[in-house]
Amino acid sequence: MAQSSRSTSGGGSVSRWAGQHRSGFQQRKQHETAAGWLLAAFLLSAVVPLQAMAAEERHPPALAEPSAAALERAAAHARANPITTKTWKWLTKATNAARGHRRWGHVLDAGTGPSSMSWLCTQPTESVVAVTAARAMSTKLKAELKAPCKPVESPANTSANGQQPTYDGRSRKAGHHPNTLLVGTWFAREEGKQPLTEHPVYTAQKFDTVLADYLLGALEHFAAFTEQKMMDVLVSSIKDDGLLLLCGRKPYPYPGPQGYRSLKYSTARKIVLSAERVRDAAMLLSHQREYREFPAWWVREALRQRGVEIIDQESFAGRVDLEYVTTQLGWARREARKVDSASLSAGLLRHIKELQAAADADARLNRNGGVNIGGSYCIVARKPVNSTSTTNMRP
């Protein structure tokens, strides 16, 4: 019995010891678990912001909603100047579809004119920096557009109101005019003027949307051999995830002497080609460079080389009427008068007069909107976030 009692007593001690041991183990386990959760929470609190920052770098926040002033300006201009051309209608739809919303932010119109500027003013842009190399074009802009769409010209080293530009190239003064005009060439220094790539209104910011409408075709005349540099400027001007809208004219054919004679073109189409050629000839003979158009495939390849994603593209049939031909021949006439050789100038002027008479007499150019010839194209492209392209650096 005594042995049994000792056994029972000893068993109780062992049981109490085991229970205490288990209790201590459980407490330590609970402490370890709590510490683990605290450590996990600490690490998570550190990692989640880093992940959010990385995600934000990959997918930057969407453009802010257009301001009330931008919406009001766009609606008023659209009522007075509705979009009618197929090109602008398509580009509006394609641009909004590429973003998934109607937000345009701050815009660069890299080769402006009344048509492109008026179209941009129908969109809810916060501001537009409009650029042209032609003084005549700036005069036309000022004559044909009304405030607040009409851009205010900025001199070389100040913003439009004489103050140094802020980060977005505009003064923050209440009631400030939203659009700025820069006149000059992108690269060449002329008469001591700085190139536009150094203009403070341009260098002060990057843009949410960049429009290059018929810009490349003018480079041969204003800044020859800079087409690749211009593509670098366009891409580097866009914010990450921003859009580049690029439109151009399809080059007219150069069939050669034999090909031209055998070309299955109507008389009206041959008049159009001849008007283009005599204009270019007059420019060359007065020691100027002519305009040169670039095909869509060249633009697509240039964009791909710079890592820019092509979102959408479209081609449009060209239609030319008597008014267009008359305009081109008038331009040719002005250039022909600049030719040094009197006999050569007289010969060009005589040929221009003959072409004008032929155009006036051609029934196809005078009815139903003219004839189909040539065409144009538009491309909508997006600059990737954190692009590794060297064009992220300003020229």
Short mmCIF file of C-alpha atoms in Angstrom, two decimals:
data_model
loop_
_atom_site.label_atom_id
_atom_site.label_comp_id
_atom_site.label_asym_id
_atom_site.label_seq_id
_atom_site.Cartn_x
_atom_site.Cartn_y
_atom_site.Cartn_z
CA MET A 1 0.00 0.00 0.00
CA ALA A 2 2.83 2.29 0.98
CA GLN A 3 4.52 1.59 -2.30
CA SER A 4 1.28 2.27 -4.08
CA SER A 5 0.87 5.51 -2.12
CA ARG A 6 4.34 6.63 -3.06
CA SER A 7 3.63 5.76 -6.60
CA THR A 8 0.48 7.82 -6.58
CA SER A 9 2.18 10.70 -4.82
CA GLY A 10 5.09 10.58 -7.26
CA GLY A 11 2.69 10.40 -10.20
CA GLY A 12 0.94 13.57 -8.96
CA SER A 13 4.25 15.41 -8.79
CA VAL A 14 5.10 14.33 -12.28
CA SER A 15 1.70 15.40 -13.46
CA ARG A 16 2.06 18.81 -11.82
CA TRP A 17 5.53 19.20 -13.34
CA ALA A 18 4.28 18.18 -16.76
CA GLY A 19 1.37 20.59 -16.50
CA GLN A 20 3.61 23.44 -15.49
CA HIS A 21 6.02 22.56 -18.28
CA ARG A 22 3.19 22.52 -20.79
CA SER A 23 1.89 25.85 -19.46
CA GLY A 24 5.31 27.46 -19.76
CA PHE A 25 5.76 26.03 -23.25
CA GLN A 26 2.37 27.36 -24.30
CA GLN A 27 3.19 30.78 -22.89
CA ARG A 28 6.51 30.84 -24.73
CA LYS A 29 4.73 29.69 -27.88
CA GLN A 30 2.17 32.45 -27.51
CA HIS A 31 4.94 35.00 -27.01
CA GLU A 32 6.81 33.68 -30.04
CA THR A 33 3.62 33.77 -32.09
CA ALA A 34 2.86 37.34 -31.00
CA ALA A 35 6.42 38.40 -31.79
CA GLY A 36 6.14 36.71 -35.17
CA TRP A 37 2.96 38.56 -35.94
CA LEU A 38 4.54 41.85 -34.85
CA LEU A 39 7.57 41.17 -37.05
CA ALA A 40 5.34 40.23 -39.96
CA ALA A 41 3.27 43.38 -39.49
CA PHE A 42 6.43 45.49 -39.39
CA LEU A 43 7.81 43.90 -42.52
CA LEU A 44 4.45 44.22 -44.27
CA SER A 45 4.24 47.89 -43.32
CA ALA A 46 7.63 48.40 -44.95
CA VAL A 47 7.05 46.23 -48.01
CA VAL A 48 3.54 47.38 -48.99
CA PRO A 49 4.55 51.04 -49.56
CA LEU A 50 7.53 49.86 -51.60
CA GLN A 51 5.25 47.66 -53.67
CA ALA A 52 2.82 50.54 -54.07
CA MET A 53 5.66 52.81 -55.17
CA ALA A 54 6.85 50.20 -57.66
CA ALA A 55 3.31 49.72 -58.96
CA GLU A 56 2.91 53.47 -59.26
CA GLU A 57 6.12 53.64 -61.28
CA ARG A 58 4.84 50.89 -63.58
CA HIS A 59 1.35 52.38 -63.75
CA PRO A 60 1.43 56.08 -62.86
CA PRO A 61 -1.77 57.67 -61.58
CA ALA A 62 -4.25 58.53 -64.29
CA LEU A 63 -4.52 62.11 -65.47
CA ALA A 64 -6.62 64.25 -63.21
CA GLU A 65 -10.14 65.07 -64.28
CA PRO A 66 -10.24 68.12 -66.55
CA SER A 67 -10.69 71.36 -64.68
CA ALA A 68 -14.00 73.18 -64.92
CA ALA A 69 -12.29 75.93 -66.91
CA ALA A 70 -10.90 73.40 -69.44
CA LEU A 71 -14.31 71.78 -69.91
CA GLU A 72 -15.98 75.15 -70.33
CA ARG A 73 -13.42 76.36 -72.90
CA ALA A 74 -13.67 73.14 -74.91
CA ALA A 75 -17.46 73.13 -74.98
CA ALA A 76 -17.64 76.79 -76.06
CA HIS A 77 -15.08 76.34 -78.83
CA ALA A 78 -16.73 73.12 -80.08
CA ARG A 79 -20.09 74.86 -80.35
CA ALA A 80 -18.59 77.64 -82.45
CA ASN A 81 -16.17 75.40 -84.37
CA PRO A 82 -17.59 71.87 -84.66
CA ILE A 83 -15.26 69.10 -85.84
CA THR A 84 -16.13 68.21 -89.43
CA THR A 85 -13.08 66.51 -90.97
CA LYS A 86 -12.74 62.74 -90.84
CA THR A 87 -9.15 62.95 -89.65
CA TRP A 88 -9.92 65.02 -86.55
CA LYS A 89 -13.03 62.98 -85.76
CA TRP A 90 -11.05 59.75 -85.88
CA LEU A 91 -8.16 61.17 -83.85
CA THR A 92 -10.54 62.41 -81.14
CA LYS A 93 -12.14 59.00 -80.80
CA ALA A 94 -8.83 57.09 -80.97
CA THR A 95 -7.13 59.31 -78.40
CA ASN A 96 -9.95 59.04 -75.88
CA ALA A 97 -10.14 55.27 -76.47
CA ALA A 98 -6.37 54.89 -75.90
CA ARG A 99 -6.71 56.51 -72.48
CA GLY A 100 -10.14 55.20 -71.62
CA HIS A 101 -11.30 58.69 -70.70
CA ARG A 102 -11.51 62.24 -72.03
CA ARG A 103 -8.49 63.73 -70.29
CA TRP A 104 -5.82 65.58 -72.25
CA GLY A 105 -3.80 67.46 -69.64
CA HIS A 106 -1.01 69.74 -70.89
CA VAL A 107 -0.43 69.54 -74.64
CA LEU A 108 2.39 70.31 -77.09
CA ASP A 109 1.32 71.13 -80.65
CA ALA A 110 4.76 70.61 -82.20
CA GLY A 111 3.93 72.00 -85.66
CA THR A 112 0.89 74.16 -85.14
CA GLY A 113 -1.55 75.75 -87.56
CA PRO A 114 -5.15 77.04 -87.40
CA SER A 115 -6.58 73.58 -88.11
CA SER A 116 -4.67 71.63 -85.45
CA MET A 117 -4.95 74.40 -82.86
CA SER A 118 -8.68 74.79 -83.39
CA TRP A 119 -9.15 71.03 -83.04
CA LEU A 120 -7.15 70.94 -79.81
CA CYS A 121 -9.31 73.73 -78.44
CA THR A 122 -12.35 71.44 -78.76
CA GLN A 123 -10.67 69.08 -76.28
CA PRO A 124 -10.50 69.72 -72.50
CA THR A 125 -6.83 70.69 -72.47
CA GLU A 126 -5.39 72.47 -69.45
CA SER A 127 -2.89 74.29 -71.69
CA VAL A 128 -1.38 74.10 -75.16
CA VAL A 129 2.15 75.10 -76.16
CA ALA A 130 1.89 75.70 -79.91
CA VAL A 131 5.06 75.78 -82.03
CA THR A 132 5.69 76.98 -85.59
CA ALA A 133 8.79 77.86 -87.58
CA ALA A 134 6.83 80.06 -90.01
CA ARG A 135 6.12 83.66 -89.08
CA ALA A 136 3.33 83.65 -91.69
CA MET A 137 1.67 80.77 -89.84
CA SER A 138 1.80 82.61 -86.53
CA THR A 139 0.14 85.60 -88.21
CA LYS A 140 -2.54 83.31 -89.59
CA LEU A 141 -3.15 81.78 -86.15
CA LYS A 142 -3.61 85.20 -84.61
CA ALA A 143 -5.97 86.28 -87.39
CA GLU A 144 -8.17 83.16 -87.52
CA LEU A 145 -8.43 82.12 -83.86
CA LYS A 146 -10.14 83.94 -81.04
CA ALA A 147 -9.36 84.00 -77.34
CA PRO A 148 -9.10 81.91 -75.28
CA CYS A 149 -8.08 79.45 -78.01
CA LYS A 150 -5.71 81.89 -79.72
CA PRO A 151 -2.23 81.31 -78.26
CA VAL A 152 -0.26 84.26 -76.92
CA GLU A 153 3.25 84.47 -78.34
CA SER A 154 6.07 84.08 -75.84
CA PRO A 155 9.46 85.75 -76.45
CA ALA A 156 12.61 83.70 -76.17
CA ASN A 157 13.35 83.99 -72.47
CA THR A 158 10.05 84.78 -70.78
CA SER A 159 6.56 83.39 -70.56
CA ALA A 160 3.65 84.95 -72.39
CA ASN A 161 3.01 87.62 -69.71
CA GLY A 162 6.67 88.52 -69.23
CA GLN A 163 7.21 86.38 -66.13
CA GLN A 164 9.55 83.44 -65.91
CA PRO A 165 7.54 80.28 -66.68
CA THR A 166 6.51 77.93 -63.90
CA TYR A 167 6.85 74.17 -64.10
CA ASP A 168 4.11 73.96 -66.70
CA GLY A 169 5.39 76.88 -68.77
CA ARG A 170 2.64 79.24 -67.67
CA SER A 171 2.18 81.86 -64.99
CA ARG A 172 -0.12 80.81 -62.20
CA LYS A 173 -1.72 84.21 -62.08
CA ALA A 174 -5.50 83.98 -61.97
CA GLY A 175 -7.15 84.46 -65.34
CA HIS A 176 -3.94 83.71 -67.21
CA HIS A 177 -4.33 82.85 -70.89
CA PRO A 178 -4.02 79.05 -71.19
CA ASN A 179 -2.22 78.72 -74.55
CA THR A 180 1.28 79.84 -75.55
CA LEU A 181 2.81 80.32 -79.01
CA LEU A 182 6.51 79.76 -79.73
CA VAL A 183 7.92 80.90 -83.10
CA GLY A 184 11.26 79.54 -84.25
CA THR A 185 13.09 76.41 -85.34
CA TRP A 186 13.65 73.42 -83.12
CA PHE A 187 17.38 73.14 -83.64
CA ALA A 188 19.16 75.81 -85.69
CA ARG A 189 20.34 79.06 -84.14
CA GLU A 190 19.28 81.90 -86.43
CA GLU A 191 20.29 85.54 -85.94
CA GLY A 192 21.29 84.86 -82.35
CA LYS A 193 17.95 83.30 -81.44
CA GLN A 194 17.94 80.20 -79.28
CA PRO A 195 16.54 76.94 -80.72
CA LEU A 196 13.15 75.95 -79.37
CA THR A 197 14.68 72.95 -77.60
CA GLU A 198 16.22 75.54 -75.24
CA HIS A 199 13.14 77.74 -74.86
CA PRO A 200 12.15 77.93 -71.15
CA VAL A 201 8.46 77.37 -71.87
CA TYR A 202 9.39 74.08 -73.55
CA THR A 203 12.13 72.94 -71.17
CA ALA A 204 10.04 73.71 -68.07
CA GLN A 205 7.86 70.65 -68.49
CA LYS A 206 6.96 67.43 -70.22
CA PHE A 207 3.56 66.95 -71.78
CA ASP A 208 0.64 64.58 -71.32
CA THR A 209 -0.22 64.77 -75.02
CA VAL A 210 2.00 65.68 -77.99
CA LEU A 211 0.54 66.41 -81.43
CA ALA A 212 2.69 66.43 -84.57
CA ASP A 213 0.36 67.24 -87.46
CA TYR A 214 2.13 67.38 -90.85
CA LEU A 215 5.33 68.30 -88.98
CA LEU A 216 7.77 65.86 -90.57
CA GLY A 217 6.94 67.01 -94.10
CA ALA A 218 8.02 70.56 -93.23
CA LEU A 219 11.38 69.62 -91.71
CA GLU A 220 13.22 69.37 -95.04
CA HIS A 221 12.39 73.02 -95.68
CA PHE A 222 12.93 74.48 -92.20
CA ALA A 223 15.53 72.13 -90.66
CA ALA A 224 16.92 69.67 -93.19
CA PHE A 225 18.43 66.36 -92.02
CA THR A 226 16.84 66.61 -88.56
CA GLU A 227 14.05 64.08 -88.98
CA GLN A 228 15.61 61.57 -86.56
CA LYS A 229 16.42 64.31 -84.07
CA MET A 230 12.85 65.53 -84.33
CA MET A 231 11.53 62.07 -83.49
CA ASP A 232 13.83 62.12 -80.43
CA VAL A 233 12.41 65.49 -79.39
CA LEU A 234 8.82 64.32 -79.79
CA VAL A 235 9.34 61.17 -77.73
CA SER A 236 11.38 62.92 -75.04
CA SER A 237 8.69 65.60 -74.71
CA ILE A 238 6.07 63.09 -73.56
CA LYS A 239 5.52 62.15 -69.95
CA ASP A 240 5.67 58.44 -69.15
CA ASP A 241 2.37 56.87 -70.22
CA GLY A 242 1.64 59.98 -72.31
CA LEU A 243 0.40 59.92 -75.89
CA LEU A 244 1.98 60.99 -79.18
CA LEU A 245 -0.48 61.81 -81.96
CA LEU A 246 1.28 61.94 -85.31
CA CYS A 247 -0.38 62.73 -88.65
CA GLY A 248 1.21 63.09 -92.07
CA ARG A 249 0.52 63.17 -95.77
CA LYS A 250 1.30 60.19 -97.94
CA PRO A 251 3.98 61.14 -100.48
CA TYR A 252 2.76 61.62 -104.02
CA PRO A 253 4.30 59.20 -106.54
CA TYR A 254 7.49 59.98 -108.44
CA PRO A 255 7.01 57.73 -111.48
CA GLY A 256 9.81 59.18 -113.65
CA PRO A 257 9.42 60.65 -117.16
CA GLN A 258 8.32 57.43 -118.86
CA GLY A 259 6.17 56.38 -115.94
CA TYR A 260 4.43 59.73 -115.80
CA ARG A 261 3.46 59.49 -119.44
CA SER A 262 2.11 56.01 -118.94
CA LEU A 263 0.60 56.73 -115.53
CA LYS A 264 -3.06 55.79 -115.50
CA TYR A 265 -4.06 59.12 -114.02
CA SER A 266 -6.84 61.36 -115.21
CA THR A 267 -5.94 64.79 -116.53
CA ALA A 268 -7.12 66.28 -113.23
CA ARG A 269 -4.73 64.09 -111.20
CA LYS A 270 -1.83 64.94 -113.52
CA ILE A 271 -2.58 68.65 -113.01
CA VAL A 272 -2.37 68.11 -109.25
CA LEU A 273 1.02 66.38 -109.59
CA SER A 274 2.32 69.08 -111.93
CA ALA A 275 1.26 71.82 -109.52
CA GLU A 276 3.16 70.10 -106.71
CA ARG A 277 6.27 69.64 -108.88
CA VAL A 278 6.43 73.21 -110.23
CA ARG A 279 6.09 74.56 -106.68
CA ASP A 280 9.03 72.40 -105.52
CA ALA A 281 11.06 73.32 -108.61
CA ALA A 282 10.55 77.02 -108.00
CA MET A 283 11.70 76.62 -104.39
CA LEU A 284 14.83 74.72 -105.40
CA LEU A 285 15.69 77.18 -108.16
CA SER A 286 15.40 80.04 -105.67
CA HIS A 287 17.89 78.15 -103.47
CA GLN A 288 15.42 76.87 -100.90
CA ARG A 289 14.72 73.34 -99.78
CA GLU A 290 11.33 71.96 -100.71
CA TYR A 291 8.94 70.11 -98.43
CA ARG A 292 9.28 66.32 -98.22
CA GLU A 293 6.61 63.97 -96.92
CA PHE A 294 7.30 60.75 -95.02
CA PRO A 295 5.26 57.55 -95.41
CA ALA A 296 3.53 55.92 -92.45
CA TRP A 297 5.89 52.92 -92.47
CA TRP A 298 8.87 55.24 -91.83
CA VAL A 299 7.11 56.78 -88.83
CA ARG A 300 6.10 53.40 -87.40
CA GLU A 301 9.67 52.13 -87.65
CA ALA A 302 11.06 55.30 -86.04
CA LEU A 303 8.62 54.93 -83.13
CA ARG A 304 9.44 51.24 -82.62
CA GLN A 305 13.16 52.02 -82.57
CA ARG A 306 12.47 54.38 -79.68
CA GLY A 307 10.42 51.86 -77.73
CA VAL A 308 7.13 53.65 -78.26
CA GLU A 309 4.00 51.48 -78.39
CA ILE A 310 1.69 52.04 -81.36
CA ILE A 311 -1.90 51.91 -80.06
CA ASP A 312 -3.92 52.71 -83.18
CA GLN A 313 -3.48 53.96 -86.74
CA GLU A 314 -5.64 54.87 -89.70
CA SER A 315 -5.30 55.90 -93.34
CA PHE A 316 -7.48 58.45 -95.08
CA ALA A 317 -8.14 58.93 -98.78
CA GLY A 318 -6.99 62.25 -100.22
CA ARG A 319 -9.29 64.52 -102.14
CA VAL A 320 -8.09 67.59 -104.06
CA ASP A 321 -10.21 70.29 -105.65
CA LEU A 322 -9.64 73.44 -107.69
CA GLU A 323 -9.16 75.58 -104.59
CA TYR A 324 -6.25 73.41 -103.43
CA VAL A 325 -4.56 73.47 -106.86
CA THR A 326 -5.00 77.25 -107.09
CA THR A 327 -3.42 77.66 -103.65
CA GLN A 328 -0.40 75.53 -104.63
CA LEU A 329 0.06 77.39 -107.91
CA GLY A 330 -0.15 80.72 -106.09
CA TRP A 331 2.61 79.50 -103.78
CA ALA A 332 4.64 78.36 -106.79
CA ARG A 333 4.19 81.78 -108.39
CA ARG A 334 5.60 83.55 -105.32
CA GLU A 335 8.64 81.26 -105.28
CA ALA A 336 9.19 81.55 -109.05
CA ARG A 337 9.54 85.34 -108.70
CA LYS A 338 12.49 84.75 -106.36
CA VAL A 339 14.52 82.89 -109.00
CA ASP A 340 17.65 84.87 -109.94
CA SER A 341 17.58 84.06 -113.66
CA ALA A 342 15.02 86.32 -115.33
CA SER A 343 14.46 83.92 -118.25
CA LEU A 344 14.09 80.91 -115.94
CA SER A 345 11.71 82.81 -113.69
CA ALA A 346 9.65 83.88 -116.70
CA GLY A 347 9.51 80.30 -117.97
CA LEU A 348 8.28 79.02 -114.62
CA LEU A 349 5.66 81.76 -114.40
CA ARG A 350 4.45 80.95 -117.90
CA HIS A 351 4.14 77.24 -117.03
CA ILE A 352 2.27 78.08 -113.82
CA LYS A 353 -0.17 80.21 -115.81
CA GLU A 354 -0.78 77.32 -118.22
CA LEU A 355 -1.41 74.90 -115.33
CA GLN A 356 -3.87 77.34 -113.75
CA ALA A 357 -5.81 77.63 -117.01
CA ALA A 358 -5.89 73.83 -117.34
CA ALA A 359 -7.12 73.46 -113.74
CA ASP A 360 -9.83 76.09 -114.23
CA ALA A 361 -11.06 74.25 -117.32
CA ASP A 362 -11.00 70.74 -115.79
CA ALA A 363 -14.49 69.65 -114.88
CA ARG A 364 -13.38 67.01 -112.35
CA LEU A 365 -11.55 69.56 -110.22
CA ASN A 366 -14.58 71.84 -110.31
CA ARG A 367 -17.29 69.46 -109.14
CA ASN A 368 -18.18 66.98 -106.40
CA GLY A 369 -15.31 67.98 -104.15
CA GLY A 370 -12.55 67.32 -106.67
CA VAL A 371 -10.60 64.11 -107.36
CA ASN A 372 -9.18 61.35 -105.18
CA ILE A 373 -5.39 61.43 -105.07
CA GLY A 374 -2.81 60.74 -102.38
CA GLY A 375 -4.02 60.58 -98.81
CA SER A 376 -2.95 60.95 -95.20
CA TYR A 377 -2.50 58.86 -92.07
CA CYS A 378 -2.64 59.26 -88.31
CA ILE A 379 -0.90 57.21 -85.60
CA VAL A 380 -1.66 57.14 -81.87
CA ALA A 381 1.29 55.93 -79.78
CA ARG A 382 2.04 55.62 -76.07
CA LYS A 383 5.36 56.17 -74.34
CA PRO A 384 5.97 53.28 -71.91
CA VAL A 385 6.51 53.94 -68.22
CA ASN A 386 10.19 53.99 -67.22
CA SER A 387 11.25 53.76 -70.84
CA THR A 388 14.91 52.80 -71.25
CA SER A 389 15.15 54.71 -74.51
CA THR A 390 17.92 57.29 -74.66
CA THR A 391 15.30 59.73 -75.85
CA ASN A 392 14.21 60.18 -72.22
CA MET A 393 17.00 62.76 -72.14
CA ARG A 394 16.19 66.15 -73.60
CA PRO A 395 18.29 67.12 -76.63
#
